[in-house]
Amino acid sequence: MEHLIPVINKLQDVFQTVGRDAIQLPQIVVIGAQSSGKSSVLEGLVGRDFLPRGTGIVTRCPLILQLVNNQSSNPSEEAEEWAQFLHEPEKKYTDFTKVEEEIQARTRGIVGNNKGISHQPISLKVFSPNVLNLTLVDTPGITKVPVGDQPEDIEGLIYELILTYISNPNAIILAVSPANMDIATSEALKIAKTVDPEGNRTLAVITKLDLMDAGTDAMDVLTGRVIPNKLGIIGVVNRSQLDIKNRKGMKEATQAEALFFQRRYPGLAARNGIHYLGQSMNKLLMHHIRQCLPELRTRINIMVSQYQQLLNTLGQAIDDKSQVVLQIITKFASTYCSVIQGTSHDIETAELCGGARICYIFHETYGKTLESVSALDGLSTADILHAIRNATGPRYSLFIPEIAFELLVKRQIRRLEDPSLRCVELVYEELQRIIQYCSTQMPELRRFTHFHDKLVDVVTQLLRRCLS
C-alpha cells in the first residue's frame, strides 16, 4: 500500500499539465488562519527550513508539496535529500535555502510584487529518507482585513481558493488552529465544516501549545471535549520565531516538543507531536486512497479511452512536413475541381451545388434576366434619328455612321451591368460554399486546424482578388 501515494503523485503531475479539474485526486489540503503555524507544521513534517516567512500573506498561491521517502533498502547506503520543482524538472536542489528563494521567485512570477493571490499552483517534490510518503496542498492563510495593496475582497478571494481544493470529496482537510485562541472561533474548522459537516475527512491540528496563558492547558481541546472531531485532534509544538532566528535544528525542536508533552500532557504524549501527525496523515491518506481507488480507476480508464480515440483521429506522426502540406494542397485543389466538374464521389442529392449550380445561375437566373431586357427599351425613333444626324454633321450620309451605332449600343448594354454583377456575386458565393464543402470532405484538414484556417483564408483572398 505504500506505493499508492507515489502513484497518486505521478497522476497529480500529469493532471497539472492537462488541467487540475480533469479528475479529483486524493490529497491533504492544509488550511488555517494567517500566522496559525501552517508553515511550521509543514517544515516539521519535512524536517527542513524551506518555506518563505514574513509578515502578512506569505503564501500567495497554492503549494502542492509531494513528500517521497527515498530510503535505500541497503542500510549501508545513505540516501540523499533533495527537492525538485515541476516547472524545473531537470534541476535538483540540495540546498533548501535555494528552494525558499525559488518559491519566492516563482510566486512573484505568477502573482507579481503585490500582495494578491493566484489559483495557479507551485508544485514541489521533496525526496528524503526522513519523510513519509504524503501529498499536501498548502493554501494561503485566511485573513480578514486587507493590508497595503491587497485587494479589498482579499478574504473572499482566499475563501474561494480554499474551497476549490477542499470541495474535492477525495481531499482530506488538515485544519490548523493556534492553541492561544479559542478553538470555537477557529476559521479553519469553520470553513472545513461548510464542505464536510460530518467531519469525515477533517483532521484538526492545534499549534502553539507552549504559548498558552499561564494556568491554562489544552487538555479538553486535545481530548475532543470542546469540539469533537471524528479523525481526531493532534497537538504540535513548533519552533518559535526566536528559535528560527537562532537556527535551532529540527531534531532539537522535535526533542523539545517530546519533552514538552511528557511534562505537560504525559497521558497524551504518545498521540501528539509532529511525528505522530505525520504517521496519522500517512495512514489516513493511504486509507482514503484505498477507498477512492475503484472510482479513480474507472474514471481514469474512461479518460484514457476518450483521449485514445482523440489520438487515433490525429493519425500517425509526420516525418516530412513539406510533403504532407503539398499532398493536402494538391488534394484540396483536385477536390475543388471535381466538385465544379461534377466528378466528385459524394454527389449532393438534396440541392444543386458546385458546377451544376453555377450552370443554373448562368442559364436560368442570369439568362432569364437577359431575355427580359428588350434591346429597344428606353430608345425611341427620335433618339436614333438624332444620333445619326448628330454624327454626320452638316453633310448627308448614305450609310449609318459607325459612331452613332456604338453610342446607342453602349447605352443599351449599360443596362445589363447590374444583372451581370449580381450573377458574378452568386457565382462567388457558390465558389465560397465549395471551399467549405471541400474542407469538410477532407479528414486531413480536420487534423490540422491551423493549416485548415490558413488554406481557406488564402483561397478566399484569391477569389476576392478575382472578384475585384
mmCIF file of C-alpha atoms in Angstrom, residues 63-389:
data_model
loop_
_atom_site.group_PDB
_atom_site.id
_atom_site.type_symbol
_atom_site.label_atom_id
_atom_site.label_comp_id
_atom_site.label_asym_id
_atom_site.label_seq_id
_atom_site.Cartn_x
_atom_site.Cartn_y
_atom_site.Cartn_z
ATOM 1 C CA LEU A 63 1.920 24.980 -2.939
ATOM 2 C CA ILE A 64 1.476 21.318 -3.891
ATOM 3 C CA LEU A 65 4.032 19.502 -1.747
ATOM 4 C CA GLN A 66 4.825 15.874 -2.528
ATOM 5 C CA LEU A 67 6.967 14.079 0.065
ATOM 6 C CA VAL A 68 8.737 10.989 -1.244
ATOM 7 C CA ASN A 69 10.596 8.584 1.024
ATOM 8 C CA ASN A 70 13.755 7.501 -0.810
ATOM 9 C CA GLN A 71 15.184 5.287 1.925
ATOM 10 C CA SER A 72 17.514 2.733 0.352
ATOM 11 C CA SER A 73 16.940 -0.948 1.021
ATOM 12 C CA ASN A 74 20.667 -1.206 1.756
ATOM 13 C CA PRO A 75 21.314 0.164 5.289
ATOM 14 C CA SER A 76 24.925 0.981 4.423
ATOM 15 C CA GLU A 77 23.847 3.408 1.681
ATOM 16 C CA GLU A 78 22.998 6.907 2.859
ATOM 17 C CA ALA A 79 20.101 8.389 0.918
ATOM 18 C CA GLU A 80 20.387 11.979 -0.315
ATOM 19 C CA GLU A 81 17.904 14.740 0.482
ATOM 20 C CA TRP A 82 16.884 16.957 -2.422
ATOM 21 C CA ALA A 83 13.960 18.893 -3.888
ATOM 22 C CA GLN A 84 12.587 19.329 -7.382
ATOM 23 C CA PHE A 85 10.047 21.713 -8.912
ATOM 24 C CA LEU A 86 7.585 20.630 -11.579
ATOM 25 C CA HIS A 87 8.370 23.756 -13.651
ATOM 26 C CA GLU A 88 12.105 22.861 -13.499
ATOM 27 C CA PRO A 89 12.097 19.042 -13.665
ATOM 28 C CA GLU A 90 15.735 18.825 -14.756
ATOM 29 C CA LYS A 91 17.085 20.785 -11.769
ATOM 30 C CA LYS A 92 17.807 19.276 -8.317
ATOM 31 C CA TYR A 93 18.002 21.418 -5.187
ATOM 32 C CA THR A 94 20.168 20.038 -2.393
ATOM 33 C CA ASP A 95 20.409 23.441 -0.675
ATOM 34 C CA PHE A 96 16.974 24.077 0.813
ATOM 35 C CA THR A 97 17.605 27.823 1.174
ATOM 36 C CA LYS A 98 17.625 27.852 -2.643
ATOM 37 C CA VAL A 99 14.230 26.124 -2.545
ATOM 38 C CA GLU A 100 12.857 29.011 -0.469
ATOM 39 C CA GLU A 101 14.305 31.532 -2.920
ATOM 40 C CA GLU A 102 12.815 29.694 -5.897
ATOM 41 C CA ILE A 103 9.368 29.583 -4.242
ATOM 42 C CA GLN A 104 9.563 33.348 -3.717
ATOM 43 C CA ALA A 105 10.747 33.937 -7.302
ATOM 44 C CA ARG A 106 8.061 31.677 -8.759
ATOM 45 C CA THR A 107 5.391 33.391 -6.638
ATOM 46 C CA ARG A 108 6.495 36.802 -7.920
ATOM 47 C CA GLY A 109 6.406 35.429 -11.463
ATOM 48 C CA ILE A 110 2.816 34.229 -11.016
ATOM 49 C CA VAL A 111 1.285 36.935 -8.822
ATOM 50 C CA GLY A 112 3.673 39.869 -9.113
ATOM 51 C CA ASN A 113 5.094 42.010 -6.327
ATOM 52 C CA ASN A 114 1.749 42.946 -4.778
ATOM 53 C CA LYS A 115 0.000 41.033 -2.005
ATOM 54 C CA GLY A 116 -2.662 39.466 -4.230
ATOM 55 C CA ILE A 117 -3.225 35.728 -4.619
ATOM 56 C CA SER A 118 -3.467 33.308 -7.549
ATOM 57 C CA HIS A 119 -5.070 29.917 -8.157
ATOM 58 C CA GLN A 120 -2.070 28.748 -10.207
ATOM 59 C CA PRO A 121 -0.172 26.248 -8.030
ATOM 60 C CA ILE A 122 3.536 25.716 -7.459
ATOM 61 C CA SER A 123 4.454 22.032 -7.430
ATOM 62 C CA LEU A 124 7.386 20.846 -5.277
ATOM 63 C CA LYS A 125 8.714 17.344 -4.610
ATOM 64 C CA VAL A 126 10.960 16.600 -1.632
ATOM 65 C CA PHE A 127 12.929 13.357 -1.628
ATOM 66 C CA SER A 128 14.288 12.338 1.771
ATOM 67 C CA PRO A 129 14.779 9.210 3.907
ATOM 68 C CA ASN A 130 13.310 11.148 6.837
ATOM 69 C CA VAL A 131 9.834 11.792 5.421
ATOM 70 C CA LEU A 132 6.724 9.680 4.996
ATOM 71 C CA ASN A 133 5.005 9.486 1.619
ATOM 72 C CA LEU A 134 2.476 12.327 1.625
ATOM 73 C CA THR A 135 0.749 14.698 -0.795
ATOM 74 C CA LEU A 136 -0.150 18.072 0.700
ATOM 75 C CA VAL A 137 -1.524 21.353 -0.615
ATOM 76 C CA ASP A 138 -0.555 24.459 1.364
ATOM 77 C CA THR A 139 -3.113 27.236 0.845
ATOM 78 C CA PRO A 140 -2.831 30.968 1.685
ATOM 79 C CA GLY A 141 -3.620 31.869 5.271
ATOM 80 C CA ILE A 142 -7.134 33.143 5.963
ATOM 81 C CA THR A 143 -7.154 36.886 6.630
ATOM 82 C CA LYS A 144 -9.940 39.334 7.393
ATOM 83 C CA VAL A 145 -8.627 42.834 6.723
ATOM 84 C CA PRO A 146 -6.764 43.873 3.532
ATOM 85 C CA VAL A 147 -3.334 45.334 4.264
ATOM 86 C CA GLY A 148 -1.260 47.569 1.984
ATOM 87 C CA ASP A 149 -2.002 46.922 -1.685
ATOM 88 C CA GLN A 150 -4.090 43.802 -1.048
ATOM 89 C CA PRO A 151 -7.460 43.682 -2.879
ATOM 90 C CA GLU A 152 -10.438 44.868 -0.858
ATOM 91 C CA ASP A 153 -12.085 41.453 -1.236
ATOM 92 C CA ILE A 154 -8.964 39.519 -0.151
ATOM 93 C CA GLU A 155 -10.956 37.468 2.386
ATOM 94 C CA GLY A 156 -13.435 36.324 -0.269
ATOM 95 C CA LEU A 157 -10.646 35.539 -2.739
ATOM 96 C CA ILE A 158 -8.835 33.329 -0.198
ATOM 97 C CA TYR A 159 -12.074 31.562 0.766
ATOM 98 C CA GLU A 160 -12.809 30.882 -2.907
ATOM 99 C CA LEU A 161 -9.309 29.464 -3.473
ATOM 100 C CA ILE A 162 -9.507 27.229 -0.392
ATOM 101 C CA LEU A 163 -12.962 25.971 -1.366
ATOM 102 C CA THR A 164 -11.716 24.886 -4.816
ATOM 103 C CA TYR A 165 -9.406 22.412 -3.051
ATOM 104 C CA ILE A 166 -11.420 21.273 -0.036
ATOM 105 C CA SER A 167 -14.634 20.850 -2.080
ATOM 106 C CA ASN A 168 -12.928 17.847 -3.664
ATOM 107 C CA PRO A 169 -14.671 14.910 -1.912
ATOM 108 C CA ASN A 170 -11.417 12.930 -2.143
ATOM 109 C CA ALA A 171 -9.427 15.547 -0.192
ATOM 110 C CA ILE A 172 -8.517 15.284 3.493
ATOM 111 C CA ILE A 173 -8.675 18.660 5.252
ATOM 112 C CA LEU A 174 -5.905 19.477 7.720
ATOM 113 C CA ALA A 175 -7.392 22.339 9.751
ATOM 114 C CA VAL A 176 -4.642 24.173 11.658
ATOM 115 C CA SER A 177 -5.651 26.318 14.655
ATOM 116 C CA PRO A 178 -3.456 28.022 17.292
ATOM 117 C CA ALA A 179 -3.954 26.953 20.926
ATOM 118 C CA ASN A 180 -3.647 30.529 22.246
ATOM 119 C CA MET A 181 -7.001 31.355 20.635
ATOM 120 C CA ASP A 182 -10.448 29.928 21.379
ATOM 121 C CA ILE A 183 -10.895 26.889 19.121
ATOM 122 C CA ALA A 184 -14.604 27.667 18.910
ATOM 123 C CA THR A 185 -13.663 30.694 16.780
ATOM 124 C CA SER A 186 -11.311 28.733 14.504
ATOM 125 C CA GLU A 187 -11.640 29.935 10.902
ATOM 126 C CA ALA A 188 -10.097 26.701 9.615
ATOM 127 C CA LEU A 189 -12.671 24.466 11.306
ATOM 128 C CA LYS A 190 -15.462 26.817 10.272
ATOM 129 C CA ILE A 191 -14.628 26.691 6.559
ATOM 130 C CA ALA A 192 -13.957 22.920 6.750
ATOM 131 C CA LYS A 193 -17.439 22.403 8.199
ATOM 132 C CA THR A 194 -19.036 24.070 5.152
ATOM 133 C CA VAL A 195 -17.896 21.215 2.888
ATOM 134 C CA ASP A 196 -17.525 18.436 5.486
ATOM 135 C CA PRO A 197 -20.319 18.956 8.033
ATOM 136 C CA GLU A 198 -19.996 15.384 9.366
ATOM 137 C CA GLY A 199 -16.235 15.732 9.881
ATOM 138 C CA ASN A 200 -15.471 12.513 7.988
ATOM 139 C CA ARG A 201 -12.382 13.949 6.281
ATOM 140 C CA THR A 202 -11.233 16.731 8.614
ATOM 141 C CA LEU A 203 -8.180 16.303 10.853
ATOM 142 C CA ALA A 204 -7.638 19.108 13.365
ATOM 143 C CA VAL A 205 -4.149 20.284 14.352
ATOM 144 C CA ILE A 206 -3.520 22.518 17.362
ATOM 145 C CA THR A 207 -0.313 24.584 17.279
ATOM 146 C CA LYS A 208 1.396 26.949 19.722
ATOM 147 C CA LEU A 209 0.550 24.869 22.807
ATOM 148 C CA ASP A 210 3.593 26.347 24.519
ATOM 149 C CA LEU A 211 2.248 29.894 24.113
ATOM 150 C CA MET A 212 -0.951 29.423 26.118
ATOM 151 C CA ASP A 213 -1.590 31.682 29.112
ATOM 152 C CA ALA A 214 -0.142 30.569 32.433
ATOM 153 C CA GLY A 215 -2.518 28.371 34.394
ATOM 154 C CA THR A 216 -4.360 27.128 31.297
ATOM 155 C CA ASP A 217 -3.956 23.991 29.224
ATOM 156 C CA ALA A 218 -5.436 22.383 26.100
ATOM 157 C CA MET A 219 -6.440 19.074 27.687
ATOM 158 C CA ASP A 220 -10.148 19.496 26.894
ATOM 159 C CA VAL A 221 -9.369 20.598 23.336
ATOM 160 C CA LEU A 222 -6.949 17.736 22.611
ATOM 161 C CA THR A 223 -9.334 15.126 24.020
ATOM 162 C CA GLY A 224 -12.227 16.457 21.920
ATOM 163 C CA ARG A 225 -14.393 17.626 24.800
ATOM 164 C CA VAL A 226 -14.721 21.161 23.420
ATOM 165 C CA ILE A 227 -15.265 20.293 19.735
ATOM 166 C CA PRO A 228 -15.436 16.567 18.912
ATOM 167 C CA ASN A 229 -13.683 15.545 15.698
ATOM 168 C CA LYS A 230 -14.017 12.095 14.095
ATOM 169 C CA LEU A 231 -10.477 11.924 12.728
ATOM 170 C CA GLY A 232 -9.025 13.316 15.934
ATOM 171 C CA ILE A 233 -7.214 16.404 17.198
ATOM 172 C CA ILE A 234 -3.404 16.389 17.280
ATOM 173 C CA GLY A 235 -1.290 18.945 19.098
ATOM 174 C CA VAL A 236 2.166 20.066 17.948
ATOM 175 C CA VAL A 237 4.776 22.463 19.308
ATOM 176 C CA ASN A 238 6.562 24.403 16.606
ATOM 177 C CA ARG A 239 9.733 26.419 16.827
ATOM 178 C CA SER A 240 9.281 29.991 17.987
ATOM 179 C CA GLN A 241 10.436 32.934 15.885
ATOM 180 C CA LEU A 242 13.435 33.250 18.207
ATOM 181 C CA ASP A 243 14.297 29.567 17.634
ATOM 182 C CA ILE A 244 14.161 30.127 13.874
ATOM 183 C CA LYS A 245 16.410 33.208 14.118
ATOM 184 C CA ASN A 246 18.861 31.254 16.269
ATOM 185 C CA ARG A 247 18.874 28.447 13.678
ATOM 186 C CA LYS A 248 17.508 25.845 16.053
ATOM 187 C CA GLY A 249 17.627 22.499 14.224
ATOM 188 C CA MET A 250 14.622 20.300 13.546
ATOM 189 C CA LYS A 251 15.988 17.447 15.663
ATOM 190 C CA GLU A 252 16.395 19.741 18.657
ATOM 191 C CA ALA A 253 12.903 21.107 18.093
ATOM 192 C CA THR A 254 11.450 17.586 17.946
ATOM 193 C CA GLN A 255 13.227 16.627 21.168
ATOM 194 C CA ALA A 256 11.996 19.795 22.868
ATOM 195 C CA GLU A 257 8.447 19.030 21.658
ATOM 196 C CA ALA A 258 8.606 15.495 23.106
ATOM 197 C CA LEU A 259 9.839 16.842 26.486
ATOM 198 C CA PHE A 260 7.034 19.435 26.467
ATOM 199 C CA PHE A 261 4.323 16.783 26.008
ATOM 200 C CA GLN A 262 5.860 14.446 28.571
ATOM 201 C CA ARG A 263 5.965 17.273 31.091
ATOM 202 C CA ARG A 264 2.616 18.995 30.393
ATOM 203 C CA TYR A 265 0.462 16.225 28.871
ATOM 204 C CA PRO A 266 2.047 12.883 29.896
ATOM 205 C CA GLY A 267 -1.145 10.905 29.194
ATOM 206 C CA LEU A 268 -1.396 12.303 25.659
ATOM 207 C CA ALA A 269 2.294 12.431 24.725
ATOM 208 C CA ALA A 270 2.153 9.289 22.574
ATOM 209 C CA ARG A 271 -0.748 10.650 20.482
ATOM 210 C CA ASN A 272 0.589 14.121 19.818
ATOM 211 C CA GLY A 273 3.626 15.696 18.232
ATOM 212 C CA ILE A 274 4.882 16.206 14.677
ATOM 213 C CA HIS A 275 5.973 12.575 14.218
ATOM 214 C CA TYR A 276 2.593 11.237 15.277
ATOM 215 C CA LEU A 277 0.923 13.789 12.993
ATOM 216 C CA GLY A 278 2.989 12.582 10.008
ATOM 217 C CA GLN A 279 2.187 8.936 10.697
ATOM 218 C CA SER A 280 -1.515 9.693 11.140
ATOM 219 C CA MET A 281 -1.648 11.656 7.885
ATOM 220 C CA ASN A 282 0.162 8.875 6.029
ATOM 221 C CA LYS A 283 -2.288 6.251 7.294
ATOM 222 C CA LEU A 284 -5.302 8.482 6.608
ATOM 223 C CA LEU A 285 -4.159 9.259 3.078
ATOM 224 C CA MET A 286 -3.489 5.593 2.256
ATOM 225 C CA HIS A 287 -6.865 4.573 3.702
ATOM 226 C CA HIS A 288 -8.561 7.363 1.753
ATOM 227 C CA ILE A 289 -6.799 6.357 -1.489
ATOM 228 C CA ARG A 290 -7.861 2.745 -0.927
ATOM 229 C CA GLN A 291 -11.485 3.887 -0.661
ATOM 230 C CA CYS A 292 -11.273 6.137 -3.734
ATOM 231 C CA LEU A 293 -9.295 3.684 -5.860
ATOM 232 C CA PRO A 294 -12.185 1.871 -7.643
ATOM 233 C CA GLU A 295 -13.795 5.154 -8.684
ATOM 234 C CA LEU A 296 -10.432 6.626 -9.718
ATOM 235 C CA ARG A 297 -9.587 3.566 -11.796
ATOM 236 C CA THR A 298 -12.947 3.739 -13.588
ATOM 237 C CA ARG A 299 -12.628 7.456 -14.239
ATOM 238 C CA ILE A 300 -9.048 7.174 -15.497
ATOM 239 C CA ASN A 301 -9.939 4.251 -17.794
ATOM 240 C CA ILE A 302 -12.759 6.315 -19.298
ATOM 241 C CA MET A 303 -10.407 9.262 -19.838
ATOM 242 C CA VAL A 304 -7.725 7.010 -21.366
ATOM 243 C CA SER A 305 -10.316 5.643 -23.791
ATOM 244 C CA GLN A 306 -11.535 9.126 -24.714
ATOM 245 C CA TYR A 307 -8.040 10.503 -25.295
ATOM 246 C CA GLN A 308 -7.018 7.369 -27.206
ATOM 247 C CA GLN A 309 -9.920 7.916 -29.588
ATOM 248 C CA LEU A 310 -8.874 11.545 -29.986
ATOM 249 C CA LEU A 311 -5.293 10.463 -30.580
ATOM 250 C CA ASN A 312 -6.406 7.973 -33.224
ATOM 251 C CA THR A 313 -8.235 10.705 -35.126
ATOM 252 C CA LEU A 314 -4.993 12.696 -35.309
ATOM 253 C CA GLY A 315 -3.245 9.947 -37.251
ATOM 254 C CA GLN A 316 0.381 8.884 -37.245
ATOM 255 C CA ALA A 317 3.412 11.075 -36.640
ATOM 256 C CA ILE A 318 4.649 13.114 -39.626
ATOM 257 C CA ASP A 319 8.228 12.818 -40.819
ATOM 258 C CA ASP A 320 8.222 15.029 -43.926
ATOM 259 C CA LYS A 321 6.015 18.068 -43.215
ATOM 260 C CA SER A 322 6.607 19.703 -46.610
ATOM 261 C CA GLN A 323 5.432 16.604 -48.448
ATOM 262 C CA VAL A 324 2.273 16.357 -46.334
ATOM 263 C CA VAL A 325 1.450 20.034 -46.906
ATOM 264 C CA LEU A 326 1.908 19.629 -50.668
ATOM 265 C CA GLN A 327 -0.259 16.490 -50.702
ATOM 266 C CA ILE A 328 -3.080 18.215 -48.802
ATOM 267 C CA ILE A 329 -2.994 21.287 -51.078
ATOM 268 C CA THR A 330 -2.995 19.055 -54.191
ATOM 269 C CA LYS A 331 -5.895 17.007 -52.861
ATOM 270 C CA PHE A 332 -7.824 20.156 -51.943
ATOM 271 C CA ALA A 333 -7.351 21.559 -55.469
ATOM 272 C CA SER A 334 -8.374 18.248 -57.012
ATOM 273 C CA THR A 335 -11.484 18.014 -54.817
ATOM 274 C CA TYR A 336 -12.381 21.622 -55.628
ATOM 275 C CA CYS A 337 -12.151 20.972 -59.373
ATOM 276 C CA SER A 338 -14.104 17.698 -59.147
ATOM 277 C CA VAL A 339 -16.977 19.459 -57.335
ATOM 278 C CA ILE A 340 -17.143 22.066 -60.111
ATOM 279 C CA GLN A 341 -16.892 19.466 -62.888
ATOM 280 C CA GLY A 342 -19.391 17.094 -61.243
ATOM 281 C CA THR A 343 -16.939 14.191 -60.934
ATOM 282 C CA SER A 344 -16.947 14.145 -57.112
ATOM 283 C CA HIS A 345 -17.587 10.798 -55.409
ATOM 284 C CA ASP A 346 -20.108 12.341 -52.978
ATOM 285 C CA ILE A 347 -22.777 13.919 -55.162
ATOM 286 C CA GLU A 348 -25.399 16.027 -53.390
ATOM 287 C CA THR A 349 -28.993 14.918 -53.988
ATOM 288 C CA ALA A 350 -30.911 17.445 -51.904
ATOM 289 C CA GLU A 351 -29.979 20.572 -53.898
ATOM 290 C CA LEU A 352 -27.876 21.899 -56.749
ATOM 291 C CA CYS A 353 -24.290 22.632 -55.860
ATOM 292 C CA GLY A 354 -20.868 23.170 -57.384
ATOM 293 C CA GLY A 355 -20.636 23.365 -61.162
ATOM 294 C CA ALA A 356 -24.321 22.477 -61.588
ATOM 295 C CA ARG A 357 -25.388 25.479 -59.553
ATOM 296 C CA ILE A 358 -23.004 27.762 -61.441
ATOM 297 C CA CYS A 359 -24.532 26.479 -64.679
ATOM 298 C CA TYR A 360 -28.024 27.136 -63.271
ATOM 299 C CA ILE A 361 -27.002 30.672 -62.302
ATOM 300 C CA PHE A 362 -25.738 31.395 -65.855
ATOM 301 C CA HIS A 363 -28.537 29.797 -67.860
ATOM 302 C CA GLU A 364 -31.565 30.185 -65.615
ATOM 303 C CA THR A 365 -31.078 33.152 -63.297
ATOM 304 C CA TYR A 366 -28.844 35.311 -65.480
ATOM 305 C CA GLY A 367 -30.191 34.037 -68.814
ATOM 306 C CA LYS A 368 -33.820 34.784 -67.989
ATOM 307 C CA THR A 369 -32.841 38.225 -66.749
ATOM 308 C CA LEU A 370 -31.158 38.976 -70.095
ATOM 309 C CA GLU A 371 -34.171 37.680 -72.035
ATOM 310 C CA SER A 372 -36.441 40.001 -70.086
ATOM 311 C CA VAL A 373 -34.426 43.011 -71.184
ATOM 312 C CA SER A 374 -35.557 44.383 -74.591
ATOM 313 C CA ALA A 375 -32.857 45.839 -76.836
ATOM 314 C CA LEU A 376 -35.035 48.888 -77.666
ATOM 315 C CA ASP A 377 -36.336 49.675 -74.165
ATOM 316 C CA GLY A 378 -35.829 53.383 -73.468
ATOM 317 C CA LEU A 379 -34.753 54.031 -77.050
ATOM 318 C CA SER A 380 -37.167 55.928 -79.345
ATOM 319 C CA THR A 381 -37.050 56.505 -83.113
ATOM 320 C CA ALA A 382 -36.320 60.157 -82.468
ATOM 321 C CA ASP A 383 -33.286 59.200 -80.310
ATOM 322 C CA ILE A 384 -31.910 57.073 -83.167
ATOM 323 C CA LEU A 385 -32.555 59.788 -85.772
ATOM 324 C CA HIS A 386 -30.927 62.458 -83.657
ATOM 325 C CA ALA A 387 -27.872 60.290 -83.022
ATOM 326 C CA ILE A 388 -27.424 59.653 -86.777
ATOM 327 C CA ARG A 389 -27.822 63.299 -87.742
#
